[in-house]
PDB file of C-alpha atoms in Angstrom:
ATOM      1  CA  UNK A   8     -32.556 -48.723  47.088  1.00  0.00           C
ATOM      2  CA  UNK A   9     -29.012 -49.801  46.598  1.00  0.00           C
ATOM      3  CA  UNK A  10     -26.789 -48.800  43.750  1.00  0.00           C
ATOM      4  CA  UNK A  11     -27.099 -51.097  40.459  1.00  0.00           C
ATOM      5  CA  UNK A  12     -24.248 -53.298  39.394  1.00  0.00           C
ATOM      6  CA  UNK A  13     -23.619 -51.224  36.262  1.00  0.00           C
ATOM      7  CA  UNK A  14     -22.989 -48.070  38.324  1.00  0.00           C
ATOM      8  CA  UNK A  15     -20.667 -49.822  40.621  1.00  0.00           C
ATOM      9  CA  UNK A  16     -18.793 -51.185  37.638  1.00  0.00           C
ATOM     10  CA  UNK A  17     -18.612 -47.764  36.027  1.00  0.00           C
ATOM     11  CA  UNK A  18     -16.945 -46.410  39.259  1.00  0.00           C
ATOM     12  CA  UNK A  19     -14.307 -49.184  39.293  1.00  0.00           C
ATOM     13  CA  UNK A  20     -13.500 -48.476  35.690  1.00  0.00           C
ATOM     14  CA  UNK A  21     -10.187 -46.677  35.019  1.00  0.00           C
ATOM     15  CA  UNK A  22     -11.489 -44.966  31.830  1.00  0.00           C
ATOM     16  CA  UNK A  23     -12.206 -41.375  32.407  1.00  0.00           C
ATOM     17  CA  UNK A  24     -15.535 -39.840  31.168  1.00  0.00           C
ATOM     18  CA  UNK A  25     -15.216 -37.825  28.008  1.00  0.00           C
ATOM     19  CA  UNK A  26     -16.643 -34.435  28.340  1.00  0.00           C
ATOM     20  CA  UNK A  27     -17.026 -32.125  25.278  1.00  0.00           C
ATOM     21  CA  UNK A  28     -17.436 -28.473  25.560  1.00  0.00           C
ATOM     22  CA  UNK A  29     -19.114 -26.641  22.617  1.00  0.00           C
ATOM     23  CA  UNK A  30     -17.297 -23.309  22.468  1.00  0.00           C
ATOM     24  CA  UNK A  31     -19.434 -22.177  19.532  1.00  0.00           C
ATOM     25  CA  UNK A  32     -22.515 -21.907  21.862  1.00  0.00           C
ATOM     26  CA  UNK A  33     -20.598 -19.586  24.168  1.00  0.00           C
ATOM     27  CA  UNK A  34     -21.992 -16.169  24.495  1.00  0.00           C
ATOM     28  CA  UNK A  35     -19.726 -13.463  22.925  1.00  0.00           C
ATOM     29  CA  UNK A  36     -18.771 -10.605  24.942  1.00  0.00           C
ATOM     30  CA  UNK A  37     -17.072  -8.031  22.752  1.00  0.00           C
ATOM     31  CA  UNK A  38     -14.688  -5.938  24.858  1.00  0.00           C
ATOM     32  CA  UNK A  39     -12.453  -4.410  22.083  1.00  0.00           C
ATOM     33  CA  UNK A  40     -14.665  -1.388  21.218  1.00  0.00           C
ATOM     34  CA  UNK A  41     -17.143   0.455  23.228  1.00  0.00           C
ATOM     35  CA  UNK A  42     -19.325   1.439  20.293  1.00  0.00           C
ATOM     36  CA  UNK A  43     -19.660  -2.194  19.141  1.00  0.00           C
ATOM     37  CA  UNK A  44     -20.200  -3.490  22.647  1.00  0.00           C
ATOM     38  CA  UNK A  45     -23.063  -0.870  23.225  1.00  0.00           C
ATOM     39  CA  UNK A  46     -24.777  -2.141  19.972  1.00  0.00           C
ATOM     40  CA  UNK A  47     -24.058  -5.825  20.356  1.00  0.00           C
ATOM     41  CA  UNK A  48     -26.894  -8.432  20.423  1.00  0.00           C
ATOM     42  CA  UNK A  49     -26.008 -11.503  22.514  1.00  0.00           C
ATOM     43  CA  UNK A  50     -28.779 -13.416  20.834  1.00  0.00           C
ATOM     44  CA  UNK A  51     -27.171 -13.176  17.408  1.00  0.00           C
ATOM     45  CA  UNK A  52     -23.993 -14.678  16.080  1.00  0.00           C
ATOM     46  CA  UNK A  53     -20.755 -12.770  15.325  1.00  0.00           C
ATOM     47  CA  UNK A  54     -21.563 -12.636  11.559  1.00  0.00           C
ATOM     48  CA  UNK A  55     -25.218 -11.509  12.198  1.00  0.00           C
ATOM     49  CA  UNK A  56     -24.103  -8.786  14.492  1.00  0.00           C
ATOM     50  CA  UNK A  57     -21.464  -7.487  12.068  1.00  0.00           C
ATOM     51  CA  UNK A  58     -23.969  -7.656   9.106  1.00  0.00           C
ATOM     52  CA  UNK A  59     -26.480  -5.601  11.107  1.00  0.00           C
ATOM     53  CA  UNK A  60     -23.856  -3.045  12.096  1.00  0.00           C
ATOM     54  CA  UNK A  61     -22.586  -2.706   8.449  1.00  0.00           C
ATOM     55  CA  UNK A  62     -19.161  -4.235   9.134  1.00  0.00           C
ATOM     56  CA  UNK A  63     -17.292  -7.155   7.555  1.00  0.00           C
ATOM     57  CA  UNK A  64     -16.129 -10.353   9.520  1.00  0.00           C
ATOM     58  CA  UNK A  65     -13.439 -11.018   7.008  1.00  0.00           C
ATOM     59  CA  UNK A  66     -11.616  -8.908   4.231  1.00  0.00           C
ATOM     60  CA  UNK A  67     -11.855 -11.904   1.649  1.00  0.00           C
ATOM     61  CA  UNK A  68     -14.892 -13.394   0.224  1.00  0.00           C
ATOM     62  CA  UNK A  69     -16.905 -15.846   2.126  1.00  0.00           C
ATOM     63  CA  UNK A  70     -16.154 -19.420   1.163  1.00  0.00           C
ATOM     64  CA  UNK A  71     -19.466 -20.950   2.257  1.00  0.00           C
ATOM     65  CA  UNK A  72     -21.600 -21.779   5.228  1.00  0.00           C
ATOM     66  CA  UNK A  73     -23.280 -18.281   5.436  1.00  0.00           C
ATOM     67  CA  UNK A  74     -26.947 -18.197   6.402  1.00  0.00           C
ATOM     68  CA  UNK A  75     -29.317 -16.773   3.646  1.00  0.00           C
ATOM     69  CA  UNK A  76     -30.583 -13.211   3.727  1.00  0.00           C
ATOM     70  CA  UNK A  77     -34.253 -13.089   4.470  1.00  0.00           C
ATOM     71  CA  UNK A  78     -36.350 -10.510   2.578  1.00  0.00           C
ATOM     72  CA  UNK A  79     -40.035  -9.639   2.926  1.00  0.00           C
ATOM     73  CA  UNK A  80     -42.277 -10.881   0.134  1.00  0.00           C
ATOM     74  CA  UNK A  81     -45.337  -8.717  -0.999  1.00  0.00           C
ATOM     75  CA  UNK A  82     -47.592 -10.957   1.049  1.00  0.00           C
ATOM     76  CA  UNK A  83     -45.563 -10.273   4.185  1.00  0.00           C
ATOM     77  CA  UNK A  84     -43.822 -13.648   4.496  1.00  0.00           C
ATOM     78  CA  UNK A  85     -40.141 -14.008   4.718  1.00  0.00           C
ATOM     79  CA  UNK A  86     -38.425 -15.273   1.695  1.00  0.00           C
ATOM     80  CA  UNK A  87     -34.750 -16.448   1.788  1.00  0.00           C
ATOM     81  CA  UNK A  88     -32.565 -15.888  -1.121  1.00  0.00           C
ATOM     82  CA  UNK A  89     -28.881 -16.327  -1.671  1.00  0.00           C
ATOM     83  CA  UNK A  90     -26.729 -13.303  -1.764  1.00  0.00           C
ATOM     84  CA  UNK A  91     -25.995 -12.361  -5.281  1.00  0.00           C
ATOM     85  CA  UNK A  92     -22.261 -11.778  -6.098  1.00  0.00           C
ATOM     86  CA  UNK A  93     -21.513  -8.128  -6.935  1.00  0.00           C
ATOM     87  CA  UNK A  94     -20.548  -7.490 -10.479  1.00  0.00           C
ATOM     88  CA  UNK A  95     -17.061  -6.209 -10.998  1.00  0.00           C
ATOM     89  CA  UNK A  96     -17.126  -2.873 -12.808  1.00  0.00           C
ATOM     90  CA  UNK A  97     -13.982  -3.620 -14.562  1.00  0.00           C
ATOM     91  CA  UNK A  98     -15.267  -6.942 -16.018  1.00  0.00           C
ATOM     92  CA  UNK A  99     -15.405  -6.788 -19.888  1.00  0.00           C
ATOM     93  CA  UNK A 100     -18.913  -7.356 -20.933  1.00  0.00           C
ATOM     94  CA  UNK A 101     -19.210  -8.363 -24.647  1.00  0.00           C
ATOM     95  CA  UNK A 102     -22.995  -7.805 -24.718  1.00  0.00           C
ATOM     96  CA  UNK A 103     -22.831  -4.215 -23.999  1.00  0.00           C
ATOM     97  CA  UNK A 104     -23.573  -1.645 -26.803  1.00  0.00           C
ATOM     98  CA  UNK A 105     -20.544  -0.523 -28.785  1.00  0.00           C
ATOM     99  CA  UNK A 106     -18.329  -3.156 -27.369  1.00  0.00           C
ATOM    100  CA  UNK A 107     -16.682  -6.054 -29.255  1.00  0.00           C
ATOM    101  CA  UNK A 108     -19.168  -8.582 -30.271  1.00  0.00           C
ATOM    102  CA  UNK A 109     -22.263  -6.267 -29.608  1.00  0.00           C
ATOM    103  CA  UNK A 110     -25.138  -6.259 -31.979  1.00  0.00           C
ATOM    104  CA  UNK A 111     -24.954  -3.116 -34.203  1.00  0.00           C
ATOM    105  CA  UNK A 112     -28.254  -2.514 -36.135  1.00  0.00           C
ATOM    106  CA  UNK A 113     -27.803   0.741 -38.043  1.00  0.00           C
ATOM    107  CA  UNK A 114     -24.998   3.189 -38.434  1.00  0.00           C
ATOM    108  CA  UNK A 115     -24.157   6.303 -40.659  1.00  0.00           C
ATOM    109  CA  UNK A 116     -21.192   5.824 -42.878  1.00  0.00           C
ATOM    110  CA  UNK A 117     -19.129   7.957 -45.354  1.00  0.00           C
ATOM    111  CA  UNK A 118     -18.282   6.434 -48.868  1.00  0.00           C
ATOM    112  CA  UNK A 119     -15.846   7.430 -51.395  1.00  0.00           C
ATOM    113  CA  UNK A 120     -16.557   7.930 -55.107  1.00  0.00           C
ATOM    114  CA  UNK A 121     -16.312   4.076 -55.631  1.00  0.00           C
ATOM    115  CA  UNK A 122     -18.850   3.267 -52.879  1.00  0.00           C
ATOM    116  CA  UNK A 123     -16.384   1.922 -50.449  1.00  0.00           C
ATOM    117  CA  UNK A 124     -16.823   2.736 -46.688  1.00  0.00           C
ATOM    118  CA  UNK A 125     -14.276   5.463 -45.674  1.00  0.00           C
ATOM    119  CA  UNK A 126     -15.507   5.880 -42.021  1.00  0.00           C
ATOM    120  CA  UNK A 127     -18.459   5.556 -39.625  1.00  0.00           C
ATOM    121  CA  UNK A 128     -19.917   8.830 -38.692  1.00  0.00           C
ATOM    122  CA  UNK A 129     -22.301   8.136 -35.834  1.00  0.00           C
ATOM    123  CA  UNK A 130     -20.615   4.924 -34.587  1.00  0.00           C
ATOM    124  CA  UNK A 131     -20.106   4.660 -30.907  1.00  0.00           C
ATOM    125  CA  UNK A 132     -16.616   4.166 -29.696  1.00  0.00           C
ATOM    126  CA  UNK A 133     -15.917   0.652 -28.132  1.00  0.00           C
ATOM    127  CA  UNK A 134     -16.606   0.706 -24.522  1.00  0.00           C
ATOM    128  CA  UNK A 135     -15.890  -2.858 -23.090  1.00  0.00           C
ATOM    129  CA  UNK A 136     -15.259  -1.511 -19.496  1.00  0.00           C
ATOM    130  CA  UNK A 137     -18.734   0.272 -19.369  1.00  0.00           C
ATOM    131  CA  UNK A 138     -16.937   3.761 -18.870  1.00  0.00           C
ATOM    132  CA  UNK A 139     -19.809   6.324 -18.286  1.00  0.00           C
ATOM    133  CA  UNK A 140     -17.698   9.094 -19.762  1.00  0.00           C
ATOM    134  CA  UNK A 141     -17.050   7.386 -22.971  1.00  0.00           C
ATOM    135  CA  UNK A 142     -20.335   8.720 -24.462  1.00  0.00           C
ATOM    136  CA  UNK A 143     -19.162  12.230 -23.568  1.00  0.00           C
ATOM    137  CA  UNK A 144     -15.776  11.643 -25.370  1.00  0.00           C
ATOM    138  CA  UNK A 145     -17.623  10.334 -28.537  1.00  0.00           C
ATOM    139  CA  UNK A 146     -20.020  13.395 -28.468  1.00  0.00           C
ATOM    140  CA  UNK A 147     -17.156  15.754 -28.350  1.00  0.00           C
ATOM    141  CA  UNK A 148     -15.411  13.992 -31.215  1.00  0.00           C
ATOM    142  CA  UNK A 149     -18.560  14.068 -33.322  1.00  0.00           C
ATOM    143  CA  UNK A 150     -18.971  17.837 -32.641  1.00  0.00           C
ATOM    144  CA  UNK A 151     -15.401  18.543 -33.726  1.00  0.00           C
ATOM    145  CA  UNK A 152     -15.934  16.471 -36.747  1.00  0.00           C
ATOM    146  CA  UNK A 153     -19.074  18.322 -37.702  1.00  0.00           C
ATOM    147  CA  UNK A 154     -17.397  21.634 -37.183  1.00  0.00           C
ATOM    148  CA  UNK A 155     -14.489  20.595 -39.471  1.00  0.00           C
ATOM    149  CA  UNK A 156     -16.976  19.495 -42.227  1.00  0.00           C
ATOM    150  CA  UNK A 157     -18.783  22.812 -42.053  1.00  0.00           C
ATOM    151  CA  UNK A 158     -15.645  24.767 -42.400  1.00  0.00           C
ATOM    152  CA  UNK A 159     -14.325  22.655 -45.307  1.00  0.00           C
ATOM    153  CA  UNK A 160     -17.833  22.683 -47.006  1.00  0.00           C
ATOM    154  CA  UNK A 161     -18.751  26.420 -46.982  1.00  0.00           C
ATOM    155  CA  UNK A 162     -16.132  29.122 -47.508  1.00  0.00           C
ATOM    156  CA  UNK A 163     -18.507  31.847 -46.523  1.00  0.00           C
ATOM    157  CA  UNK A 164     -19.854  30.065 -43.409  1.00  0.00           C
ATOM    158  CA  UNK A 165     -16.310  29.869 -41.909  1.00  0.00           C
ATOM    159  CA  UNK A 166     -16.934  32.869 -39.565  1.00  0.00           C
ATOM    160  CA  UNK A 167     -20.274  31.481 -38.425  1.00  0.00           C
ATOM    161  CA  UNK A 168     -18.716  28.073 -37.564  1.00  0.00           C
ATOM    162  CA  UNK A 169     -15.977  29.854 -35.583  1.00  0.00           C
ATOM    163  CA  UNK A 170     -18.585  32.016 -33.861  1.00  0.00           C
ATOM    164  CA  UNK A 171     -20.470  28.855 -32.837  1.00  0.00           C
ATOM    165  CA  UNK A 172     -17.310  27.222 -31.534  1.00  0.00           C
ATOM    166  CA  UNK A 173     -16.523  30.333 -29.515  1.00  0.00           C
ATOM    167  CA  UNK A 174     -20.054  30.467 -27.959  1.00  0.00           C
ATOM    168  CA  UNK A 175     -19.949  26.751 -27.196  1.00  0.00           C
ATOM    169  CA  UNK A 176     -16.538  27.256 -25.520  1.00  0.00           C
ATOM    170  CA  UNK A 177     -17.830  30.186 -23.443  1.00  0.00           C
ATOM    171  CA  UNK A 178     -20.892  28.017 -22.386  1.00  0.00           C
ATOM    172  CA  UNK A 179     -18.784  25.039 -21.348  1.00  0.00           C
ATOM    173  CA  UNK A 180     -16.169  27.245 -19.580  1.00  0.00           C
ATOM    174  CA  UNK A 181     -16.253  26.300 -15.822  1.00  0.00           C
ATOM    175  CA  UNK A 182     -16.122  29.194 -13.348  1.00  0.00           C
ATOM    176  CA  UNK A 183     -16.174  27.160 -10.178  1.00  0.00           C
ATOM    177  CA  UNK A 184     -19.014  26.408  -7.733  1.00  0.00           C
ATOM    178  CA  UNK A 185     -21.198  29.147  -6.300  1.00  0.00           C
ATOM    179  CA  UNK A 186     -22.210  29.433  -2.763  1.00  0.00           C
ATOM    180  CA  UNK A 187     -25.451  27.954  -3.421  1.00  0.00           C
ATOM    181  CA  UNK A 188     -24.128  24.945  -5.321  1.00  0.00           C
ATOM    182  CA  UNK A 189     -21.656  24.350  -2.513  1.00  0.00           C
ATOM    183  CA  UNK A 190     -24.366  24.426   0.112  1.00  0.00           C
ATOM    184  CA  UNK A 191     -26.603  22.123  -1.820  1.00  0.00           C
ATOM    185  CA  UNK A 192     -23.638  19.636  -2.270  1.00  0.00           C
ATOM    186  CA  UNK A 193     -22.863  19.591   1.459  1.00  0.00           C
ATOM    187  CA  UNK A 194     -26.465  19.038   2.342  1.00  0.00           C
ATOM    188  CA  UNK A 195     -26.915  16.191  -0.031  1.00  0.00           C
ATOM    189  CA  UNK A 196     -23.745  14.486   1.247  1.00  0.00           C
ATOM    190  CA  UNK A 197     -24.983  14.772   4.804  1.00  0.00           C
ATOM    191  CA  UNK A 198     -28.366  13.569   3.830  1.00  0.00           C
ATOM    192  CA  UNK A 199     -26.964  10.630   1.977  1.00  0.00           C
ATOM    193  CA  UNK A 200     -24.733   9.699   4.888  1.00  0.00           C
ATOM    194  CA  UNK A 201     -27.663   9.913   7.360  1.00  0.00           C
ATOM    195  CA  UNK A 202     -29.929   7.821   5.202  1.00  0.00           C
ATOM    196  CA  UNK A 203     -27.395   5.398   3.654  1.00  0.00           C
ATOM    197  CA  UNK A 204     -25.043   4.394   6.384  1.00  0.00           C
ATOM    198  CA  UNK A 205     -25.705   3.037   9.863  1.00  0.00           C
ATOM    199  CA  UNK A 206     -25.114   5.187  12.954  1.00  0.00           C
ATOM    200  CA  UNK A 207     -22.499   2.748  14.191  1.00  0.00           C
ATOM    201  CA  UNK A 208     -20.309   3.337  11.067  1.00  0.00           C
ATOM    202  CA  UNK A 209     -20.335   7.112  11.414  1.00  0.00           C
ATOM    203  CA  UNK A 210     -19.360   6.725  15.050  1.00  0.00           C
ATOM    204  CA  UNK A 211     -16.503   4.414  14.194  1.00  0.00           C
ATOM    205  CA  UNK A 212     -15.294   6.693  11.461  1.00  0.00           C
ATOM    206  CA  UNK A 213     -15.508   9.792  13.794  1.00  0.00           C
ATOM    207  CA  UNK A 214     -13.491   7.825  16.373  1.00  0.00           C
ATOM    208  CA  UNK A 215     -10.849   6.790  13.724  1.00  0.00           C
ATOM    209  CA  UNK A 216     -10.510  10.465  12.639  1.00  0.00           C
ATOM    210  CA  UNK A 217      -9.588  11.536  16.256  1.00  0.00           C
ATOM    211  CA  UNK A 218      -5.990  12.561  16.384  1.00  0.00           C
ATOM    212  CA  UNK A 219      -3.823  10.437  18.745  1.00  0.00           C
ATOM    213  CA  UNK A 220      -1.799  12.564  21.176  1.00  0.00           C
ATOM    214  CA  UNK A 221       1.720  11.489  21.517  1.00  0.00           C
ATOM    215  CA  UNK A 222       2.747  11.150  25.299  1.00  0.00           C
ATOM    216  CA  UNK A 223       6.368  12.265  25.650  1.00  0.00           C
ATOM    217  CA  UNK A 224       8.621   9.654  27.243  1.00  0.00           C
ATOM    218  CA  UNK A 225      10.015  10.499  30.651  1.00  0.00           C
ATOM    219  CA  UNK A 226      13.304   9.077  31.970  1.00  0.00           C
ATOM    220  CA  UNK A 227      12.994   7.141  35.114  1.00  0.00           C
ATOM    221  CA  UNK A 228      14.954   7.764  38.241  1.00  0.00           C
ATOM    222  CA  UNK A 229      17.206   4.794  37.758  1.00  0.00           C
ATOM    223  CA  UNK A 230      18.039   5.901  34.128  1.00  0.00           C
ATOM    224  CA  UNK A 231      18.895   9.372  35.349  1.00  0.00           C
ATOM    225  CA  UNK A 232      21.197   7.916  38.002  1.00  0.00           C
ATOM    226  CA  UNK A 233      22.889   5.555  35.516  1.00  0.00           C
ATOM    227  CA  UNK A 234      23.575   8.457  33.154  1.00  0.00           C
ATOM    228  CA  UNK A 235      24.922  10.499  35.996  1.00  0.00           C
ATOM    229  CA  UNK A 236      27.480   7.779  36.812  1.00  0.00           C
ATOM    230  CA  UNK A 237      28.502   7.534  33.228  1.00  0.00           C
ATOM    231  CA  UNK A 238      29.131  11.264  33.003  1.00  0.00           C
ATOM    232  CA  UNK A 239      30.940  11.424  36.260  1.00  0.00           C
ATOM    233  CA  UNK A 240      33.323   8.689  35.059  1.00  0.00           C
ATOM    234  CA  UNK A 241      33.861   9.483  31.335  1.00  0.00           C
ATOM    235  CA  UNK A 242      32.648  12.990  30.993  1.00  0.00           C
ATOM    236  CA  UNK A 243      31.560  13.549  27.252  1.00  0.00           C
ATOM    237  CA  UNK A 244      33.357  10.505  25.826  1.00  0.00           C
ATOM    238  CA  UNK A 245      30.248   8.452  24.869  1.00  0.00           C
ATOM    239  CA  UNK A 246      32.564   5.788  22.973  1.00  0.00           C
ATOM    240  CA  UNK A 247      34.210   4.994  26.391  1.00  0.00           C
ATOM    241  CA  UNK A 248      30.842   4.887  28.052  1.00  0.00           C
ATOM    242  CA  UNK A 249      29.817   2.247  25.426  1.00  0.00           C
ATOM    243  CA  UNK A 250      33.013   0.137  26.096  1.00  0.00           C
ATOM    244  CA  UNK A 251      32.550   0.281  29.888  1.00  0.00           C
ATOM    245  CA  UNK A 252      31.341  -3.321  30.829  1.00  0.00           C
ATOM    246  CA  UNK A 253      30.711  -2.500  34.436  1.00  0.00           C
ATOM    247  CA  UNK A 254      28.505   0.640  34.092  1.00  0.00           C
ATOM    248  CA  UNK A 255      27.096  -0.409  30.724  1.00  0.00           C
ATOM    249  CA  UNK A 256      26.077  -4.141  31.134  1.00  0.00           C
ATOM    250  CA  UNK A 257      23.426  -3.978  28.582  1.00  0.00           C
ATOM    251  CA  UNK A 258      25.857  -2.926  25.891  1.00  0.00           C
ATOM    252  CA  UNK A 259      24.087   0.291  24.768  1.00  0.00           C
ATOM    253  CA  UNK A 260      25.652   1.763  21.727  1.00  0.00           C
ATOM    254  CA  UNK A 261      27.412   5.147  21.816  1.00  0.00           C
ATOM    255  CA  UNK A 262      24.648   6.828  19.847  1.00  0.00           C
ATOM    256  CA  UNK A 263      21.883   5.575  22.111  1.00  0.00           C
ATOM    257  CA  UNK A 264      23.964   6.708  25.184  1.00  0.00           C
ATOM    258  CA  UNK A 265      24.493  10.169  23.514  1.00  0.00           C
ATOM    259  CA  UNK A 266      20.634  10.482  22.800  1.00  0.00           C
ATOM    260  CA  UNK A 267      19.728   9.744  26.372  1.00  0.00           C
ATOM    261  CA  UNK A 268      22.302  12.164  27.672  1.00  0.00           C
ATOM    262  CA  UNK A 269      21.046  14.931  25.367  1.00  0.00           C
ATOM    263  CA  UNK A 270      17.515  14.387  26.552  1.00  0.00           C
ATOM    264  CA  UNK A 271      18.543  14.269  30.207  1.00  0.00           C
ATOM    265  CA  UNK A 272      20.429  17.458  29.913  1.00  0.00           C
ATOM    266  CA  UNK A 273      17.536  19.113  28.151  1.00  0.00           C
ATOM    267  CA  UNK A 274      14.874  18.112  30.876  1.00  0.00           C
TER     268      UNK A 274
END
C-alpha cells in the first residue's frame, strides 16, 4: 500500500517534531556514597529512599507536594494520614499548669493579722516554657521555706532542724557513678541506638568519625628545577627572585618563594 497524503504532507513540512523528555521518570543512580548506594531502592523516589534510610532530603521544612505517610489500621488496612508538625519545645503554652493564664483551682496561702494574703505557700512557679526541672526548683524552695519556718517557730527544735538539713545534704551529696551504673548506662545507650536508629545512620556516622589523613604535598621535578635556577642566580635574595620577570613569570611573592625554597632544602 502506498503512503497516505497526510504522511507525505508531514514529511514535506519544515516544522520539526516536538519531543519531550520526562527527566522525573529517569531512574536515579546514587554514586556519591557507597553506603547509600548499597541500600538504594530504584523502585522508590529520592524522598521515599531518604525517608526509609532515616535521612532528610532538605534542611528546611517541606513546602508541599509530599506523599502521605501510610500506617496500618487495627484491621490490617493501610490508612493515610498527614504528617503532624512537631511541637516546638520552646513554644509558650498558656494552657499548661502554673503558666500565665492557666486554671488554678486551689492553693495554700499565708495571711497577715488583717486577713490579707501575704504569699502563696504551695503555689507552683510559672513554667511557660515547660521546663522539666522547674518542679525540682520549686520543691527545693518549699523545703528551704519549711526549714526556715521550723527554725523561727521553735527555739528548742533548732538543733533538730539543723540535723535534718545536714542529713538531707548528705543524702543528696553526689559521689560520682559507680562501675555498675556506668556499665548500665553504656548498655542502655547501645541498646537504644540499635533499636532506635537505622543501621545506615550508624554506618554513616562511623564513616564521618573516621579521621582524614593529610597527604603531604610533594614538589614536582619542574618546581625543583625552577627553584634551583632562582637560587643559582640570586642566592638567598628572595626579594630579587620575586622581581625577576624572566625566571618568575607567574609573579610569585617573596614569601611564597621563601616557603618553597625552605621546603625544597628540607626535603
